[in-house]
PDB file of C-alpha atoms in Angstrom:
ATOM      1  CA  UNK A   1     -15.574  63.697 239.916  1.00  0.00           C
ATOM      2  CA  UNK A   2     -12.775  61.722 238.413  1.00  0.00           C
ATOM      3  CA  UNK A   3     -10.997  58.616 240.130  1.00  0.00           C
ATOM      4  CA  UNK A   4      -7.929  59.976 239.404  1.00  0.00           C
ATOM      5  CA  UNK A   5      -5.848  61.193 242.395  1.00  0.00           C
ATOM      6  CA  UNK A   6      -3.710  64.666 242.644  1.00  0.00           C
ATOM      7  CA  UNK A   7      -1.898  64.987 245.313  1.00  0.00           C
ATOM      8  CA  UNK A   8       0.262  68.473 245.800  1.00  0.00           C
ATOM      9  CA  UNK A   9       3.071  67.630 248.242  1.00  0.00           C
ATOM     10  CA  UNK A  10       3.829  70.604 250.620  1.00  0.00           C
ATOM     11  CA  UNK A  11       7.439  71.178 251.961  1.00  0.00           C
ATOM     12  CA  UNK A  12       6.995  69.598 254.867  1.00  0.00           C
ATOM     13  CA  UNK A  13       5.948  66.311 252.711  1.00  0.00           C
ATOM     14  CA  UNK A  14       9.133  66.933 250.900  1.00  0.00           C
ATOM     15  CA  UNK A  15      11.116  66.962 253.556  1.00  0.00           C
ATOM     16  CA  UNK A  16       9.981  63.932 254.887  1.00  0.00           C
ATOM     17  CA  UNK A  17      10.323  62.273 252.029  1.00  0.00           C
ATOM     18  CA  UNK A  18      13.933  62.725 252.401  1.00  0.00           C
ATOM     19  CA  UNK A  19      13.606  61.494 255.734  1.00  0.00           C
ATOM     20  CA  UNK A  20      12.186  58.160 254.896  1.00  0.00           C
ATOM     21  CA  UNK A  21       8.810  59.274 256.212  1.00  0.00           C
ATOM     22  CA  UNK A  22       6.738  55.629 255.037  1.00  0.00           C
ATOM     23  CA  UNK A  23       3.809  57.379 253.874  1.00  0.00           C
ATOM     24  CA  UNK A  24       5.129  60.127 251.837  1.00  0.00           C
ATOM     25  CA  UNK A  25       7.485  56.904 250.162  1.00  0.00           C
ATOM     26  CA  UNK A  26       4.019  55.220 249.815  1.00  0.00           C
ATOM     27  CA  UNK A  27       2.616  58.280 248.070  1.00  0.00           C
ATOM     28  CA  UNK A  28       6.144  58.452 245.573  1.00  0.00           C
ATOM     29  CA  UNK A  29       5.383  54.940 244.984  1.00  0.00           C
ATOM     30  CA  UNK A  30       1.641  55.087 243.989  1.00  0.00           C
ATOM     31  CA  UNK A  31       2.661  58.215 241.416  1.00  0.00           C
ATOM     32  CA  UNK A  32       5.271  55.971 240.023  1.00  0.00           C
ATOM     33  CA  UNK A  33       3.592  52.594 239.871  1.00  0.00           C
ATOM     34  CA  UNK A  34       0.046  53.259 239.427  1.00  0.00           C
ATOM     35  CA  UNK A  35      -2.193  54.968 236.687  1.00  0.00           C
ATOM     36  CA  UNK A  36      -4.482  57.811 237.995  1.00  0.00           C
ATOM     37  CA  UNK A  37      -2.004  59.053 240.781  1.00  0.00           C
ATOM     38  CA  UNK A  38      -0.251  62.370 240.043  1.00  0.00           C
ATOM     39  CA  UNK A  39       2.073  64.012 242.532  1.00  0.00           C
ATOM     40  CA  UNK A  40       3.070  67.549 242.358  1.00  0.00           C
ATOM     41  CA  UNK A  41       5.744  69.361 244.079  1.00  0.00           C
ATOM     42  CA  UNK A  42       5.368  73.306 243.619  1.00  0.00           C
ATOM     43  CA  UNK A  43       8.491  74.676 242.812  1.00  0.00           C
ATOM     44  CA  UNK A  44       8.272  77.662 245.511  1.00  0.00           C
ATOM     45  CA  UNK A  45       7.524  74.697 248.238  1.00  0.00           C
ATOM     46  CA  UNK A  46      10.546  72.326 246.955  1.00  0.00           C
ATOM     47  CA  UNK A  47      12.841  75.303 247.455  1.00  0.00           C
ATOM     48  CA  UNK A  48      11.918  75.568 250.834  1.00  0.00           C
ATOM     49  CA  UNK A  49      12.001  72.048 251.622  1.00  0.00           C
ATOM     50  CA  UNK A  50      15.668  72.068 250.188  1.00  0.00           C
ATOM     51  CA  UNK A  51      16.529  74.631 252.675  1.00  0.00           C
ATOM     52  CA  UNK A  52      15.158  72.499 255.416  1.00  0.00           C
ATOM     53  CA  UNK A  53      16.788  69.628 254.053  1.00  0.00           C
ATOM     54  CA  UNK A  54      19.659  69.946 251.282  1.00  0.00           C
ATOM     55  CA  UNK A  55      19.433  67.636 248.351  1.00  0.00           C
ATOM     56  CA  UNK A  56      15.699  67.543 248.562  1.00  0.00           C
ATOM     57  CA  UNK A  57      15.159  69.529 245.442  1.00  0.00           C
ATOM     58  CA  UNK A  58      17.209  67.829 243.499  1.00  0.00           C
ATOM     59  CA  UNK A  59      16.068  64.343 244.351  1.00  0.00           C
ATOM     60  CA  UNK A  60      12.592  64.628 244.004  1.00  0.00           C
ATOM     61  CA  UNK A  61      12.969  66.551 240.697  1.00  0.00           C
ATOM     62  CA  UNK A  62      14.377  63.720 239.735  1.00  0.00           C
ATOM     63  CA  UNK A  63      11.541  61.016 240.313  1.00  0.00           C
ATOM     64  CA  UNK A  64      10.079  60.485 237.096  1.00  0.00           C
ATOM     65  CA  UNK A  65       6.700  60.242 239.242  1.00  0.00           C
ATOM     66  CA  UNK A  66       6.646  63.796 240.450  1.00  0.00           C
ATOM     67  CA  UNK A  67       5.768  66.664 238.490  1.00  0.00           C
ATOM     68  CA  UNK A  68       7.304  69.715 239.646  1.00  0.00           C
ATOM     69  CA  UNK A  69       4.842  72.978 239.243  1.00  0.00           C
ATOM     70  CA  UNK A  70       6.791  76.174 238.084  1.00  0.00           C
ATOM     71  CA  UNK A  71       5.587  79.438 239.026  1.00  0.00           C
ATOM     72  CA  UNK A  72       3.860  81.109 236.509  1.00  0.00           C
ATOM     73  CA  UNK A  73       2.680  84.336 236.494  1.00  0.00           C
ATOM     74  CA  UNK A  74      -1.205  83.429 237.494  1.00  0.00           C
ATOM     75  CA  UNK A  75       0.767  81.627 240.533  1.00  0.00           C
ATOM     76  CA  UNK A  76       3.057  84.683 241.290  1.00  0.00           C
ATOM     77  CA  UNK A  77      -0.049  86.957 242.002  1.00  0.00           C
ATOM     78  CA  UNK A  78      -1.696  84.583 243.839  1.00  0.00           C
ATOM     79  CA  UNK A  79       0.941  83.710 246.429  1.00  0.00           C
ATOM     80  CA  UNK A  80       1.146  87.539 247.478  1.00  0.00           C
ATOM     81  CA  UNK A  81      -1.260  87.216 250.650  1.00  0.00           C
ATOM     82  CA  UNK A  82       0.261  84.267 252.162  1.00  0.00           C
ATOM     83  CA  UNK A  83       2.613  84.182 254.903  1.00  0.00           C
ATOM     84  CA  UNK A  84       5.474  81.706 253.179  1.00  0.00           C
ATOM     85  CA  UNK A  85       5.691  81.710 249.421  1.00  0.00           C
ATOM     86  CA  UNK A  86       6.283  77.595 249.925  1.00  0.00           C
ATOM     87  CA  UNK A  87       2.708  77.342 251.555  1.00  0.00           C
ATOM     88  CA  UNK A  88       0.982  79.821 248.940  1.00  0.00           C
ATOM     89  CA  UNK A  89       2.197  78.077 246.361  1.00  0.00           C
ATOM     90  CA  UNK A  90       1.075  74.533 247.167  1.00  0.00           C
ATOM     91  CA  UNK A  91      -2.106  75.926 248.016  1.00  0.00           C
ATOM     92  CA  UNK A  92      -2.787  77.623 245.089  1.00  0.00           C
ATOM     93  CA  UNK A  93      -1.521  74.515 243.214  1.00  0.00           C
ATOM     94  CA  UNK A  94      -4.234  72.255 245.255  1.00  0.00           C
ATOM     95  CA  UNK A  95      -7.038  74.878 243.545  1.00  0.00           C
ATOM     96  CA  UNK A  96      -9.091  73.152 240.208  1.00  0.00           C
ATOM     97  CA  UNK A  97      -7.497  73.050 236.892  1.00  0.00           C
ATOM     98  CA  UNK A  98      -8.717  71.957 233.241  1.00  0.00           C
ATOM     99  CA  UNK A  99      -6.464  69.042 234.423  1.00  0.00           C
ATOM    100  CA  UNK A 100      -7.474  68.240 237.944  1.00  0.00           C
ATOM    101  CA  UNK A 101     -10.899  69.447 238.057  1.00  0.00           C
ATOM    102  CA  UNK A 102     -11.443  68.270 241.633  1.00  0.00           C
ATOM    103  CA  UNK A 103      -8.308  69.979 242.654  1.00  0.00           C
ATOM    104  CA  UNK A 104      -5.602  68.134 244.679  1.00  0.00           C
ATOM    105  CA  UNK A 105      -5.356  67.123 248.154  1.00  0.00           C
ATOM    106  CA  UNK A 106      -2.250  68.818 250.248  1.00  0.00           C
ATOM    107  CA  UNK A 107       0.042  66.322 251.429  1.00  0.00           C
ATOM    108  CA  UNK A 108       1.541  67.435 254.788  1.00  0.00           C
ATOM    109  CA  UNK A 109       3.548  66.816 258.093  1.00  0.00           C
ATOM    110  CA  UNK A 110       2.053  69.867 259.802  1.00  0.00           C
ATOM    111  CA  UNK A 111      -2.154  69.477 259.125  1.00  0.00           C
ATOM    112  CA  UNK A 112      -2.511  72.641 261.242  1.00  0.00           C
ATOM    113  CA  UNK A 113      -0.710  74.781 258.893  1.00  0.00           C
ATOM    114  CA  UNK A 114      -3.839  74.129 256.722  1.00  0.00           C
ATOM    115  CA  UNK A 115      -6.373  74.936 259.662  1.00  0.00           C
ATOM    116  CA  UNK A 116      -9.352  77.418 258.187  1.00  0.00           C
ATOM    117  CA  UNK A 117      -8.207  76.970 254.608  1.00  0.00           C
ATOM    118  CA  UNK A 118     -10.202  75.529 251.503  1.00  0.00           C
ATOM    119  CA  UNK A 119      -8.037  73.010 251.152  1.00  0.00           C
ATOM    120  CA  UNK A 120      -8.076  69.267 251.466  1.00  0.00           C
ATOM    121  CA  UNK A 121      -5.393  67.840 253.857  1.00  0.00           C
ATOM    122  CA  UNK A 122      -3.655  64.416 253.782  1.00  0.00           C
ATOM    123  CA  UNK A 123      -1.759  64.049 257.372  1.00  0.00           C
ATOM    124  CA  UNK A 124       1.637  62.212 256.565  1.00  0.00           C
ATOM    125  CA  UNK A 125       2.278  62.215 260.100  1.00  0.00           C
ATOM    126  CA  UNK A 126       3.942  58.982 261.230  1.00  0.00           C
TER     127      UNK A 126
END
């Protein structure tokens, strides 16, 4: 276990951040200002968030505390089994990696979406 906090924003969390969700805003602040806090925006989820709330992708991608995760070959192959690319890329991004040995927590305003999935969830519902 590491002391670092790794959080993946799903598309609902990204859209909520653009609508002033205080919990999402706090995560963005921590990722920008606190050592050991890392916030990720999977590209497929970023696209879906922008479809829901235009301007979200450009805004979040410009923030220094957020790392946009590209859709690489491994991610593309892994997302085929999910209903949406946004959820699939977020799920894939939460898996352990050498940089995130404990995996990541998925921040969402739709925690029911993740019921039965083998991921940790942070409910951003106010």
